[in-house]
Amino acid sequence: MIAHLSGTVLFAGDRFVVIETSGVGYKVRVATDTLQALRKIADKKASLWIYTSVREDALDLYGFQNQTELEFFEMLISVSGIGPKGALGILNVAPVDHLKEAIAMGDTAALTKVSGIGSKSAQKIILELRDKLGGHESETGSTMLGDERDAIEGLVALGYAERSAREALKKVSADIKGTGARIKNALKQLGK
């Protein structure tokens, strides 16, 4: 099994990258955040933690920037009915800490934003993973999670794409509290 890859980023597609190691190019499916980070370093060295998915008709590699993301991904695919592609879709919705907190708090709305994850699947994920994440405390706290979600919804209501809203909010300092203040600062980022 492939557990880790280091090599040169040859190509970055819509949902995958090709990393060359010792003359072999490996196609690795990655989350949006990882993809954007790797696009910035095209033709340079990259290092990813790998989950190898083996099926009857395919062998797919899924890449993660750190072991925390990989471990959370493995927890998600342990839920019956959630495959690697669905788990990767969930990781595209929000940072791992926010997802862990949403699961610990029983917030199905955070999970149903993923295409193919309905309220029943979200409830199943929460039911099966809540105990495993029970002791999880987010560095940002539950207020920040609510502010972030409300800020994203506010920016979407103003006509921005959800992905653009998330990217802008990532650039807003964590010291800025409150939905209104976060939206105001995100709008400055979007205006650049």
XYZ file of C-alpha atoms in Angstrom:
192
model
C 0.000 0.000 0.000
C 1.152 3.514 -0.758
C 1.090 5.619 2.432
C 3.091 8.693 1.447
C 4.317 10.344 -1.766
C 6.994 12.966 -2.268
C 7.842 14.227 -5.703
C 7.358 16.887 -8.344
C 3.906 18.217 -9.171
C 3.622 17.643 -12.930
C -0.014 18.570 -13.442
C -2.982 19.884 -11.461
C -6.419 19.023 -12.852
C -9.883 19.882 -11.520
C -9.881 17.331 -8.703
C -6.500 15.663 -8.890
C -2.779 16.204 -9.248
C -0.078 14.122 -10.892
C 3.042 13.722 -8.776
C 6.187 12.264 -10.317
C 8.322 10.106 -8.073
C 11.324 8.226 -9.466
C 10.080 8.576 -13.034
C 6.528 7.386 -12.277
C 3.554 9.792 -12.333
C 0.890 9.075 -9.716
C -2.624 10.483 -10.175
C -3.810 11.551 -6.728
C -7.318 12.808 -5.950
C -7.234 15.728 -3.514
C -9.563 18.140 -1.718
C -9.970 21.666 -3.086
C -7.723 23.289 -0.454
C -4.913 20.838 -1.180
C -5.343 21.312 -4.914
C -5.042 25.080 -4.626
C -1.923 24.769 -2.459
C -0.319 22.362 -4.950
C -1.161 24.567 -7.961
C 0.982 27.280 -6.397
C 3.991 24.959 -6.339
C 3.633 23.330 -9.784
C 6.957 21.906 -11.008
C 8.266 21.909 -7.435
C 8.539 19.304 -4.691
C 5.356 18.274 -2.911
C 4.604 15.770 -0.195
C 1.245 14.098 0.491
C -0.095 11.498 2.891
C -1.929 8.887 0.843
C -4.994 6.701 1.255
C -4.979 3.846 -1.272
C -8.449 2.694 -2.333
C -8.486 -0.738 -3.961
C -11.626 -1.939 -5.718
C -12.302 -4.708 -8.175
C -11.972 -2.383 -11.155
C -9.750 0.446 -9.862
C -6.883 1.503 -7.665
C -7.267 5.155 -6.609
C -4.988 7.347 -4.535
C -6.321 10.111 -2.285
C -3.850 12.711 -1.012
C -3.818 14.872 2.118
C -1.581 17.659 3.369
C -1.300 16.186 6.868
C -2.144 13.120 8.903
C -5.060 14.856 10.642
C -6.905 15.170 7.323
C -6.057 11.567 6.427
C -7.308 10.239 9.779
C -10.562 12.201 9.480
C -11.005 10.923 5.910
C -10.543 7.341 7.178
C -13.138 7.965 9.902
C -15.608 9.223 7.288
C -15.200 6.207 5.028
C -15.722 3.922 8.030
C -19.365 5.086 8.002
C -21.419 2.660 5.933
C -22.582 4.251 2.693
C -19.776 6.849 2.581
C -17.116 6.053 0.022
C -13.821 7.791 -0.674
C -15.329 10.229 -3.201
C -18.108 11.194 -0.778
C -15.613 11.642 2.053
C -13.444 13.854 -0.162
C -16.560 15.880 -1.006
C -17.189 16.391 2.711
C -13.609 17.602 3.175
C -14.273 20.180 0.433
C -17.054 21.763 2.501
C -15.002 23.118 5.420
C -11.732 22.695 7.307
C -11.385 19.472 9.330
C -11.710 21.259 12.698
C -15.039 22.792 11.641
C -16.338 19.466 10.356
C -15.328 17.694 13.563
C -17.094 20.316 15.619
C -20.203 20.158 13.407
C -20.344 16.392 13.918
C -19.745 16.696 17.668
C -22.543 19.309 17.873
C -24.925 17.275 15.672
C -25.069 19.942 12.940
C -26.488 18.120 9.899
C -26.697 21.350 7.860
C -22.894 21.516 7.574
C -22.802 18.031 6.016
C -25.808 18.278 3.702
C -24.009 20.954 1.651
C -22.174 18.074 -0.029
C -23.714 16.768 -3.234
C -25.015 13.261 -2.560
C -25.185 13.668 1.237
C -28.788 14.025 2.325
C -30.131 14.538 5.822
C -30.293 10.782 6.497
C -26.653 10.279 5.505
C -25.638 13.328 7.553
C -27.479 11.952 10.590
C -25.791 8.580 10.074
C -22.342 10.239 9.959
C -23.112 12.162 13.133
C -24.476 9.085 14.896
C -21.496 6.886 14.006
C -18.737 9.480 14.538
C -20.004 11.636 17.405
C -18.652 9.291 20.089
C -15.276 9.089 18.354
C -15.112 12.895 18.280
C -16.797 13.451 21.649
C -13.701 14.869 23.289
C -12.903 17.141 20.352
C -12.542 20.802 21.208
C -12.085 23.172 18.307
C -9.394 25.820 18.648
C -11.854 28.397 17.350
C -14.791 27.353 19.519
C -18.448 26.806 18.641
C -19.180 30.532 18.294
C -16.591 30.787 15.536
C -18.162 27.839 13.704
C -21.566 29.537 13.795
C -20.076 32.899 12.758
C -18.248 31.261 9.865
C -21.338 29.441 8.636
C -23.465 32.605 8.973
C -20.801 34.685 7.194
C -20.699 32.216 4.281
C -24.490 32.261 4.019
C -24.439 36.076 4.131
C -21.878 36.312 1.323
C -23.832 33.793 -0.774
C -26.973 35.892 -0.228
C -25.002 38.886 -1.556
C -24.401 36.957 -4.783
C -20.946 35.440 -4.236
C -20.241 31.783 -4.972
C -19.883 29.623 -1.855
C -16.327 28.626 -2.807
C -15.311 32.304 -3.245
C -16.911 33.156 0.092
C -14.971 30.370 1.853
C -11.692 31.452 0.268
C -12.241 35.082 1.276
C -13.144 34.099 4.847
C -9.980 31.987 5.138
C -7.987 35.190 4.593
C -9.838 37.039 7.378
C -7.920 37.125 10.659
C -9.168 34.730 13.350
C -9.022 37.680 15.771
C -12.006 39.253 14.008
C -15.133 38.018 15.773
C -18.793 38.343 14.849
C -20.602 37.561 11.620
C -20.928 41.177 10.468
C -17.253 41.966 11.017
C -16.171 38.791 9.239
C -18.440 39.539 6.256
C -17.131 43.110 6.055
C -13.503 41.905 6.010
C -14.309 39.136 3.517
C -15.880 41.713 1.201
C -12.595 43.646 1.302
C -10.774 40.429 0.279
C -13.272 39.806 -2.529
C -12.828 43.387 -3.746
C -9.066 42.971 -4.253
